[in-house]
């Protein structure tokens, strides 16, 4: 795959005067929770509402998502707030249900990107779609695996593509839940400057305190956007409670970040 300008058309078409902000809960929990968060994000710089419906858990026994029952809630988010909607898809069944529910953006999670068979299955199910498809980095620091995922999607005639940098797992205990290893997204950006790249400080930090610092580094590196987990009552979240922030805190962070492009 060569670098191609067409890769960023979807983002340019949004005509934002600031980086793209995707926000919303780690997981859709209840219709009330989803709609409350979405309404609080409505009149902010957030353009896309995210919510995990199917949650891939590293170990069994955790909350694995409420499933397809949440897809109509996302439809209501779109109708009531005008926000675009985004969910993670990991297999053909997820893709079919998300497309039927007219979700705007589908993303592949870090645990899917590690598996070329799974990526290919999702790519085939999305063949030729006009939907925006984002692919997170694999959990391990392997740039080729990440780029291979992008190539599989591109070869399936999916042109509205982007990548999400969510850091890389490490055996060593560090201050990060997933070490940023900035050299990987920087190299990806060097090879594909027109492929939009979005930073996910929530899964990098694993806590609330580092979100602003990581977001600022990403913006300083000219990343095109941020995906930040946001919840009305973060401490009570059914997944990733430690890292989620309230919509009010998100607005504060966005105001403090130097996110706006200087006027030409
Ligand atoms: C998520 O976005 O909630 C998620 C499961 O992320 P990741 O694939 O980066 O672990
Ligand atoms: Mn999460």
PDB file of C-alpha atoms and ligand atoms in Angstrom:
ATOM      1  CA  UNK A   1       0.000   0.000   0.000  1.00  0.00           C
ATOM      2  CA  UNK A   2       1.408   3.392  -0.935  1.00  0.00           C
ATOM      3  CA  UNK A   3       0.586   6.545   0.949  1.00  0.00           C
ATOM      4  CA  UNK A   4      -2.589   7.912  -0.586  1.00  0.00           C
ATOM      5  CA  UNK A   5      -4.434  11.209  -0.032  1.00  0.00           C
ATOM      6  CA  UNK A   6      -7.799   9.410  -0.386  1.00  0.00           C
ATOM      7  CA  UNK A   7      -7.176   7.849   3.034  1.00  0.00           C
ATOM      8  CA  UNK A   8      -7.945  11.122   4.788  1.00  0.00           C
ATOM      9  CA  UNK A   9     -10.929  12.288   2.730  1.00  0.00           C
ATOM     10  CA  UNK A  10     -13.418  11.249   5.427  1.00  0.00           C
ATOM     11  CA  UNK A  11     -11.613  13.379   7.998  1.00  0.00           C
ATOM     12  CA  UNK A  12     -11.209  16.381   5.696  1.00  0.00           C
ATOM     13  CA  UNK A  13     -14.928  16.124   4.877  1.00  0.00           C
ATOM     14  CA  UNK A  14     -15.737  16.668   8.563  1.00  0.00           C
ATOM     15  CA  UNK A  15     -14.233  20.182   8.192  1.00  0.00           C
ATOM     16  CA  UNK A  16     -13.212  20.379  11.854  1.00  0.00           C
ATOM     17  CA  UNK A  17     -11.182  23.339  13.092  1.00  0.00           C
ATOM     18  CA  UNK A  18      -9.681  21.149  15.800  1.00  0.00           C
ATOM     19  CA  UNK A  19      -8.511  17.529  16.094  1.00  0.00           C
ATOM     20  CA  UNK A  20     -11.217  14.871  15.938  1.00  0.00           C
ATOM     21  CA  UNK A  21     -12.462  13.914  19.405  1.00  0.00           C
ATOM     22  CA  UNK A  22     -14.109  10.549  19.966  1.00  0.00           C
ATOM     23  CA  UNK A  23     -15.542  10.111  23.471  1.00  0.00           C
ATOM     24  CA  UNK A  24     -17.967   7.915  25.352  1.00  0.00           C
ATOM     25  CA  UNK A  25     -17.914   5.020  27.778  1.00  0.00           C
ATOM     26  CA  UNK A  26     -15.644   2.009  27.603  1.00  0.00           C
ATOM     27  CA  UNK A  27     -18.848  -0.060  27.577  1.00  0.00           C
ATOM     28  CA  UNK A  28     -22.484   0.629  26.871  1.00  0.00           C
ATOM     29  CA  UNK A  29     -24.131  -0.440  30.135  1.00  0.00           C
ATOM     30  CA  UNK A  30     -27.741   0.745  30.067  1.00  0.00           C
ATOM     31  CA  UNK A  31     -29.790   2.890  27.712  1.00  0.00           C
ATOM     32  CA  UNK A  32     -29.975   5.580  30.380  1.00  0.00           C
ATOM     33  CA  UNK A  33     -26.186   5.608  30.900  1.00  0.00           C
ATOM     34  CA  UNK A  34     -25.510   5.796  27.157  1.00  0.00           C
ATOM     35  CA  UNK A  35     -27.988   8.633  26.530  1.00  0.00           C
ATOM     36  CA  UNK A  36     -26.935  10.635  29.599  1.00  0.00           C
ATOM     37  CA  UNK A  37     -23.293  10.588  28.547  1.00  0.00           C
ATOM     38  CA  UNK A  38     -24.145  11.396  24.934  1.00  0.00           C
ATOM     39  CA  UNK A  39     -26.272  14.393  25.931  1.00  0.00           C
ATOM     40  CA  UNK A  40     -23.465  15.733  28.095  1.00  0.00           C
ATOM     41  CA  UNK A  41     -21.072  15.449  25.149  1.00  0.00           C
ATOM     42  CA  UNK A  42     -23.486  16.960  22.650  1.00  0.00           C
ATOM     43  CA  UNK A  43     -22.472  20.624  22.712  1.00  0.00           C
ATOM     44  CA  UNK A  44     -18.732  20.097  23.048  1.00  0.00           C
ATOM     45  CA  UNK A  45     -15.936  19.546  20.519  1.00  0.00           C
ATOM     46  CA  UNK A  46     -16.755  15.821  20.522  1.00  0.00           C
ATOM     47  CA  UNK A  47     -17.819  14.577  17.076  1.00  0.00           C
ATOM     48  CA  UNK A  48     -18.046  10.840  17.624  1.00  0.00           C
ATOM     49  CA  UNK A  49     -19.659   8.856  20.436  1.00  0.00           C
ATOM     50  CA  UNK A  50     -17.918   5.574  21.252  1.00  0.00           C
ATOM     51  CA  UNK A  51     -19.290   2.690  23.309  1.00  0.00           C
ATOM     52  CA  UNK A  52     -18.110  -0.913  23.464  1.00  0.00           C
ATOM     53  CA  UNK A  53     -20.953  -3.351  22.965  1.00  0.00           C
ATOM     54  CA  UNK A  54     -18.895  -6.531  22.690  1.00  0.00           C
ATOM     55  CA  UNK A  55     -15.968  -6.414  25.113  1.00  0.00           C
ATOM     56  CA  UNK A  56     -12.975  -8.689  24.511  1.00  0.00           C
ATOM     57  CA  UNK A  57     -11.642  -9.499  27.963  1.00  0.00           C
ATOM     58  CA  UNK A  58      -8.145 -10.813  28.480  1.00  0.00           C
ATOM     59  CA  UNK A  59      -9.396 -13.306  31.066  1.00  0.00           C
ATOM     60  CA  UNK A  60     -12.850 -14.841  31.341  1.00  0.00           C
ATOM     61  CA  UNK A  61     -15.239 -13.877  34.075  1.00  0.00           C
ATOM     62  CA  UNK A  62     -15.323 -10.122  33.512  1.00  0.00           C
ATOM     63  CA  UNK A  63     -18.140  -8.109  31.976  1.00  0.00           C
ATOM     64  CA  UNK A  64     -18.196  -9.043  28.289  1.00  0.00           C
ATOM     65  CA  UNK A  65     -20.543  -6.332  27.065  1.00  0.00           C
ATOM     66  CA  UNK A  66     -24.309  -6.150  26.839  1.00  0.00           C
ATOM     67  CA  UNK A  67     -24.200  -7.135  23.146  1.00  0.00           C
ATOM     68  CA  UNK A  68     -26.487  -6.178  20.271  1.00  0.00           C
ATOM     69  CA  UNK A  69     -29.214  -4.927  22.606  1.00  0.00           C
ATOM     70  CA  UNK A  70     -27.178  -1.696  22.864  1.00  0.00           C
ATOM     71  CA  UNK A  71     -27.165  -0.973  19.126  1.00  0.00           C
ATOM     72  CA  UNK A  72     -30.612   0.733  19.164  1.00  0.00           C
ATOM     73  CA  UNK A  73     -29.326   2.908  22.044  1.00  0.00           C
ATOM     74  CA  UNK A  74     -26.574   4.148  19.720  1.00  0.00           C
ATOM     75  CA  UNK A  75     -29.169   4.887  17.073  1.00  0.00           C
ATOM     76  CA  UNK A  76     -30.955   7.046  19.634  1.00  0.00           C
ATOM     77  CA  UNK A  77     -27.679   8.804  20.418  1.00  0.00           C
ATOM     78  CA  UNK A  78     -27.360   9.740  16.766  1.00  0.00           C
ATOM     79  CA  UNK A  79     -30.999  10.861  16.465  1.00  0.00           C
ATOM     80  CA  UNK A  80     -31.034  12.845  19.693  1.00  0.00           C
ATOM     81  CA  UNK A  81     -27.566  14.431  19.632  1.00  0.00           C
ATOM     82  CA  UNK A  82     -26.316  14.315  16.044  1.00  0.00           C
ATOM     83  CA  UNK A  83     -23.098  12.662  17.233  1.00  0.00           C
ATOM     84  CA  UNK A  84     -21.644   9.981  14.961  1.00  0.00           C
ATOM     85  CA  UNK A  85     -21.436   6.562  16.601  1.00  0.00           C
ATOM     86  CA  UNK A  86     -18.582   4.060  16.881  1.00  0.00           C
ATOM     87  CA  UNK A  87     -18.308   0.474  18.120  1.00  0.00           C
ATOM     88  CA  UNK A  88     -15.639  -2.218  18.235  1.00  0.00           C
ATOM     89  CA  UNK A  89     -16.162  -5.207  15.949  1.00  0.00           C
ATOM     90  CA  UNK A  90     -14.196  -8.426  16.202  1.00  0.00           C
ATOM     91  CA  UNK A  91     -15.971 -10.899  13.932  1.00  0.00           C
ATOM     92  CA  UNK A  92     -18.435 -11.239  11.042  1.00  0.00           C
ATOM     93  CA  UNK A  93     -21.479 -11.368  13.311  1.00  0.00           C
ATOM     94  CA  UNK A  94     -20.483  -8.068  14.956  1.00  0.00           C
ATOM     95  CA  UNK A  95     -19.929  -6.435  11.553  1.00  0.00           C
ATOM     96  CA  UNK A  96     -23.329  -7.570  10.253  1.00  0.00           C
ATOM     97  CA  UNK A  97     -25.152  -6.287  13.330  1.00  0.00           C
ATOM     98  CA  UNK A  98     -23.254  -2.975  13.392  1.00  0.00           C
ATOM     99  CA  UNK A  99     -23.953  -2.373   9.686  1.00  0.00           C
ATOM    100  CA  UNK A 100     -27.631  -3.250  10.117  1.00  0.00           C
ATOM    101  CA  UNK A 101     -27.812  -0.760  12.985  1.00  0.00           C
ATOM    102  CA  UNK A 102     -26.158   1.881  10.784  1.00  0.00           C
ATOM    103  CA  UNK A 103     -23.275   2.566  13.166  1.00  0.00           C
ATOM    104  CA  UNK A 104     -21.017   5.171  11.508  1.00  0.00           C
ATOM    105  CA  UNK A 105     -17.559   4.011  12.551  1.00  0.00           C
ATOM    106  CA  UNK A 106     -16.369   0.475  13.221  1.00  0.00           C
ATOM    107  CA  UNK A 107     -13.063  -0.160  14.918  1.00  0.00           C
ATOM    108  CA  UNK A 108     -10.906  -3.239  15.347  1.00  0.00           C
ATOM    109  CA  UNK A 109      -9.518  -3.624  18.868  1.00  0.00           C
ATOM    110  CA  UNK A 110      -5.950  -4.370  19.889  1.00  0.00           C
ATOM    111  CA  UNK A 111      -6.735  -8.040  20.549  1.00  0.00           C
ATOM    112  CA  UNK A 112      -8.150  -8.437  17.054  1.00  0.00           C
ATOM    113  CA  UNK A 113      -5.295  -6.691  15.224  1.00  0.00           C
ATOM    114  CA  UNK A 114      -2.862  -9.345  16.497  1.00  0.00           C
ATOM    115  CA  UNK A 115      -4.699 -12.019  14.504  1.00  0.00           C
ATOM    116  CA  UNK A 116      -4.455 -11.770  10.690  1.00  0.00           C
ATOM    117  CA  UNK A 117      -7.233 -14.377  10.249  1.00  0.00           C
ATOM    118  CA  UNK A 118      -9.602 -12.306  12.380  1.00  0.00           C
ATOM    119  CA  UNK A 119      -8.632  -9.066  10.627  1.00  0.00           C
ATOM    120  CA  UNK A 120      -9.157 -10.689   7.234  1.00  0.00           C
ATOM    121  CA  UNK A 121     -12.566 -12.009   8.280  1.00  0.00           C
ATOM    122  CA  UNK A 122     -13.653  -8.526   9.374  1.00  0.00           C
ATOM    123  CA  UNK A 123     -12.151  -6.967   6.230  1.00  0.00           C
ATOM    124  CA  UNK A 124     -14.058  -9.429   4.019  1.00  0.00           C
ATOM    125  CA  UNK A 125     -17.309  -8.734   5.866  1.00  0.00           C
ATOM    126  CA  UNK A 126     -16.777  -5.000   5.322  1.00  0.00           C
ATOM    127  CA  UNK A 127     -15.672  -5.300   1.670  1.00  0.00           C
ATOM    128  CA  UNK A 128     -16.337  -2.074  -0.215  1.00  0.00           C
ATOM    129  CA  UNK A 129     -18.082  -0.302   2.671  1.00  0.00           C
ATOM    130  CA  UNK A 130     -18.267   3.494   2.831  1.00  0.00           C
ATOM    131  CA  UNK A 131     -18.194   3.351   6.613  1.00  0.00           C
ATOM    132  CA  UNK A 132     -15.183   4.699   8.461  1.00  0.00           C
ATOM    133  CA  UNK A 133     -13.031   1.837   9.747  1.00  0.00           C
ATOM    134  CA  UNK A 134     -10.325   2.358  12.371  1.00  0.00           C
ATOM    135  CA  UNK A 135      -7.775  -0.198  13.487  1.00  0.00           C
ATOM    136  CA  UNK A 136      -6.043  -0.101  16.851  1.00  0.00           C
ATOM    137  CA  UNK A 137      -2.421  -1.130  17.187  1.00  0.00           C
ATOM    138  CA  UNK A 138      -1.890  -4.764  18.197  1.00  0.00           C
ATOM    139  CA  UNK A 139      -1.246  -5.290  21.917  1.00  0.00           C
ATOM    140  CA  UNK A 140       2.401  -6.160  21.104  1.00  0.00           C
ATOM    141  CA  UNK A 141       4.786  -3.566  19.628  1.00  0.00           C
ATOM    142  CA  UNK A 142       4.813  -4.935  16.073  1.00  0.00           C
ATOM    143  CA  UNK A 143       4.456  -2.233  13.445  1.00  0.00           C
ATOM    144  CA  UNK A 144       4.215  -4.744  10.574  1.00  0.00           C
ATOM    145  CA  UNK A 145       1.209  -6.428  12.184  1.00  0.00           C
ATOM    146  CA  UNK A 146      -0.501  -3.033  12.553  1.00  0.00           C
ATOM    147  CA  UNK A 147       0.276  -2.029   8.965  1.00  0.00           C
ATOM    148  CA  UNK A 148      -0.720  -5.489   7.765  1.00  0.00           C
ATOM    149  CA  UNK A 149      -4.135  -4.897   9.291  1.00  0.00           C
ATOM    150  CA  UNK A 150      -4.457  -1.581   7.457  1.00  0.00           C
ATOM    151  CA  UNK A 151      -3.415  -3.273   4.205  1.00  0.00           C
ATOM    152  CA  UNK A 152      -5.982  -6.053   4.616  1.00  0.00           C
ATOM    153  CA  UNK A 153      -8.725  -3.448   5.068  1.00  0.00           C
ATOM    154  CA  UNK A 154      -7.456  -1.342   2.155  1.00  0.00           C
ATOM    155  CA  UNK A 155      -7.334  -4.403  -0.114  1.00  0.00           C
ATOM    156  CA  UNK A 156     -10.973  -5.072   0.768  1.00  0.00           C
ATOM    157  CA  UNK A 157     -11.744  -1.734  -0.884  1.00  0.00           C
ATOM    158  CA  UNK A 158     -12.351   0.115   2.361  1.00  0.00           C
ATOM    159  CA  UNK A 159     -11.017   3.608   1.767  1.00  0.00           C
ATOM    160  CA  UNK A 160     -12.235   5.520   4.825  1.00  0.00           C
ATOM    161  CA  UNK A 161      -9.477   4.276   7.067  1.00  0.00           C
ATOM    162  CA  UNK A 162      -7.646   5.406  10.155  1.00  0.00           C
ATOM    163  CA  UNK A 163      -5.549   3.962  12.954  1.00  0.00           C
ATOM    164  CA  UNK A 164      -5.705   4.244  16.729  1.00  0.00           C
ATOM    165  CA  UNK A 165      -2.596   4.249  18.925  1.00  0.00           C
ATOM    166  CA  UNK A 166      -3.494   2.745  22.331  1.00  0.00           C
ATOM    167  CA  UNK A 167      -0.036   1.726  23.538  1.00  0.00           C
ATOM    168  CA  UNK A 168       1.594  -1.688  23.908  1.00  0.00           C
ATOM    169  CA  UNK A 169       1.512  -4.191  26.728  1.00  0.00           C
ATOM    170  CA  UNK A 170       4.654  -4.952  28.650  1.00  0.00           C
ATOM    171  CA  UNK A 171       5.629  -7.664  31.112  1.00  0.00           C
ATOM    172  CA  UNK A 172       7.442  -5.086  33.215  1.00  0.00           C
ATOM    173  CA  UNK A 173       5.421  -2.921  35.561  1.00  0.00           C
ATOM    174  CA  UNK A 174       5.496   0.653  34.283  1.00  0.00           C
ATOM    175  CA  UNK A 175       3.581   3.857  34.988  1.00  0.00           C
ATOM    176  CA  UNK A 176       1.460   3.044  31.969  1.00  0.00           C
ATOM    177  CA  UNK A 177      -1.146   0.351  31.506  1.00  0.00           C
ATOM    178  CA  UNK A 178       0.119   0.151  27.921  1.00  0.00           C
ATOM    179  CA  UNK A 179       3.467   1.757  27.130  1.00  0.00           C
ATOM    180  CA  UNK A 180       3.095   4.429  24.412  1.00  0.00           C
ATOM    181  CA  UNK A 181       6.292   3.480  22.520  1.00  0.00           C
ATOM    182  CA  UNK A 182       5.832   6.648  20.468  1.00  0.00           C
ATOM    183  CA  UNK A 183       8.445   5.517  17.956  1.00  0.00           C
ATOM    184  CA  UNK A 184       5.930   3.062  16.445  1.00  0.00           C
ATOM    185  CA  UNK A 185       3.120   5.527  15.614  1.00  0.00           C
ATOM    186  CA  UNK A 186       5.778   8.059  14.548  1.00  0.00           C
ATOM    187  CA  UNK A 187       7.203   5.546  12.069  1.00  0.00           C
ATOM    188  CA  UNK A 188       3.691   4.694  10.854  1.00  0.00           C
ATOM    189  CA  UNK A 189       3.033   8.416  10.337  1.00  0.00           C
ATOM    190  CA  UNK A 190       6.331   8.792   8.480  1.00  0.00           C
ATOM    191  CA  UNK A 191       5.396   5.999   6.067  1.00  0.00           C
ATOM    192  CA  UNK A 192       1.710   6.982   5.721  1.00  0.00           C
ATOM    193  CA  UNK A 193       1.374  10.711   6.441  1.00  0.00           C
ATOM    194  CA  UNK A 194      -2.151  10.794   5.009  1.00  0.00           C
ATOM    195  CA  UNK A 195      -3.505   7.931   7.116  1.00  0.00           C
ATOM    196  CA  UNK A 196      -5.324   9.636  10.023  1.00  0.00           C
ATOM    197  CA  UNK A 197      -3.981   8.590  13.397  1.00  0.00           C
ATOM    198  CA  UNK A 198      -5.939   8.930  16.625  1.00  0.00           C
ATOM    199  CA  UNK A 199      -4.425   8.622  20.068  1.00  0.00           C
ATOM    200  CA  UNK A 200      -6.206   6.732  22.855  1.00  0.00           C
ATOM    201  CA  UNK A 201      -4.714   8.090  26.099  1.00  0.00           C
ATOM    202  CA  UNK A 202      -7.264   6.179  28.201  1.00  0.00           C
ATOM    203  CA  UNK A 203      -5.897   2.729  27.385  1.00  0.00           C
ATOM    204  CA  UNK A 204      -2.297   3.985  27.450  1.00  0.00           C
ATOM    205  CA  UNK A 205      -2.640   5.447  30.957  1.00  0.00           C
ATOM    206  CA  UNK A 206      -5.057   3.073  32.641  1.00  0.00           C
ATOM    207  CA  UNK A 207      -5.766   5.943  35.037  1.00  0.00           C
ATOM    208  CA  UNK A 208      -7.228   9.444  34.902  1.00  0.00           C
ATOM    209  CA  UNK A 209      -4.163  11.428  35.833  1.00  0.00           C
ATOM    210  CA  UNK A 210      -2.087  10.962  32.706  1.00  0.00           C
ATOM    211  CA  UNK A 211      -4.802  11.596  30.096  1.00  0.00           C
ATOM    212  CA  UNK A 212      -4.027  15.254  29.496  1.00  0.00           C
ATOM    213  CA  UNK A 213      -0.253  14.795  29.269  1.00  0.00           C
ATOM    214  CA  UNK A 214      -0.501  11.921  26.767  1.00  0.00           C
ATOM    215  CA  UNK A 215      -3.116  13.792  24.712  1.00  0.00           C
ATOM    216  CA  UNK A 216      -0.853  16.840  24.492  1.00  0.00           C
ATOM    217  CA  UNK A 217       2.110  14.737  23.335  1.00  0.00           C
ATOM    218  CA  UNK A 218      -0.091  13.204  20.620  1.00  0.00           C
ATOM    219  CA  UNK A 219      -1.287  16.627  19.456  1.00  0.00           C
ATOM    220  CA  UNK A 220       2.282  17.937  19.462  1.00  0.00           C
ATOM    221  CA  UNK A 221       3.144  15.008  17.180  1.00  0.00           C
ATOM    222  CA  UNK A 222       0.323  16.114  14.846  1.00  0.00           C
ATOM    223  CA  UNK A 223      -1.964  13.181  15.520  1.00  0.00           C
ATOM    224  CA  UNK A 224      -5.332  13.851  13.908  1.00  0.00           C
ATOM    225  CA  UNK A 225      -7.483  12.982  16.895  1.00  0.00           C
ATOM    226  CA  UNK A 226      -8.095  11.622  20.379  1.00  0.00           C
ATOM    227  CA  UNK A 227     -10.309   8.833  21.683  1.00  0.00           C
ATOM    228  CA  UNK A 228     -11.041   9.339  25.379  1.00  0.00           C
ATOM    229  CA  UNK A 229     -13.213   7.104  27.564  1.00  0.00           C
ATOM    230  CA  UNK A 230     -15.910   9.165  29.258  1.00  0.00           C
ATOM    231  CA  UNK A 231     -18.557   8.121  31.774  1.00  0.00           C
ATOM    232  CA  UNK A 232     -21.097   9.977  33.930  1.00  0.00           C
ATOM    233  CA  UNK A 233     -20.064   8.027  37.047  1.00  0.00           C
ATOM    234  CA  UNK A 234     -16.573   6.709  36.188  1.00  0.00           C
ATOM    235  CA  UNK A 235     -15.988   4.953  39.515  1.00  0.00           C
ATOM    236  CA  UNK A 236     -19.097   2.858  38.932  1.00  0.00           C
ATOM    237  CA  UNK A 237     -18.213   1.883  35.341  1.00  0.00           C
ATOM    238  CA  UNK A 238     -18.622  -1.805  34.505  1.00  0.00           C
ATOM    239  CA  UNK A 239     -15.235  -1.856  32.712  1.00  0.00           C
ATOM    240  CA  UNK A 240     -12.090   0.303  32.805  1.00  0.00           C
ATOM    241  CA  UNK A 241     -13.396   2.326  35.767  1.00  0.00           C
ATOM    242  CA  UNK A 242      -9.981   3.663  36.767  1.00  0.00           C
ATOM    243  CA  UNK A 243      -9.326   5.451  33.492  1.00  0.00           C
ATOM    244  CA  UNK A 244     -12.672   6.950  32.572  1.00  0.00           C
ATOM    245  CA  UNK A 245     -13.358  10.643  33.090  1.00  0.00           C
ATOM    246  CA  UNK A 246     -16.576  12.636  33.327  1.00  0.00           C
ATOM    247  CA  UNK A 247     -17.781  14.707  30.358  1.00  0.00           C
ATOM    248  CA  UNK A 248     -17.113  17.833  32.466  1.00  0.00           C
ATOM    249  CA  UNK A 249     -13.489  16.778  32.995  1.00  0.00           C
ATOM    250  CA  UNK A 250     -13.159  15.997  29.295  1.00  0.00           C
ATOM    251  CA  UNK A 251     -14.263  19.534  28.434  1.00  0.00           C
ATOM    252  CA  UNK A 252     -11.720  20.939  30.909  1.00  0.00           C
ATOM    253  CA  UNK A 253      -8.972  18.844  29.335  1.00  0.00           C
ATOM    254  CA  UNK A 254     -10.001  19.897  25.823  1.00  0.00           C
ATOM    255  CA  UNK A 255      -9.928  23.550  26.897  1.00  0.00           C
ATOM    256  CA  UNK A 256      -6.477  23.169  28.439  1.00  0.00           C
ATOM    257  CA  UNK A 257      -5.059  21.238  25.512  1.00  0.00           C
ATOM    258  CA  UNK A 258      -3.717  23.226  22.670  1.00  0.00           C
ATOM    259  CA  UNK A 259      -6.157  21.519  20.323  1.00  0.00           C
ATOM    260  CA  UNK A 260      -7.278  24.278  18.043  1.00  0.00           C
ATOM    261  CA  UNK A 261      -5.436  24.751  14.802  1.00  0.00           C
ATOM    262  CA  UNK A 262      -4.035  28.252  14.508  1.00  0.00           C
ATOM    263  CA  UNK A 263      -6.132  30.345  12.166  1.00  0.00           C
ATOM    264  CA  UNK A 264      -4.502  30.646   8.745  1.00  0.00           C
TER     265      UNK A 264
HETATM  266  C1  LIG B   1     -11.690  -0.367  24.331  1.00  0.00           C
HETATM  267  O1  LIG B   1     -11.571   0.531  23.477  1.00  0.00           O
HETATM  268  O2  LIG B   1     -12.487  -0.298  25.279  1.00  0.00           O
HETATM  269  C2  LIG B   1     -10.772  -1.532  24.263  1.00  0.00           C
HETATM  270  C3  LIG B   1     -11.144  -2.748  24.625  1.00  0.00           C
HETATM  271  O3  LIG B   1      -9.576  -1.186  23.831  1.00  0.00           O
HETATM  272  P1  LIG B   1      -8.274  -1.992  23.358  1.00  0.00           P
HETATM  273  O4  LIG B   1      -8.669  -2.787  22.167  1.00  0.00           O
HETATM  274  O5  LIG B   1      -7.350  -0.847  23.013  1.00  0.00           O
HETATM  275  O6  LIG B   1      -7.768  -2.778  24.527  1.00  0.00           O
HETATM  276 MN1  LIG B   2     -11.899   0.350  27.609  1.00  0.00          MN
END
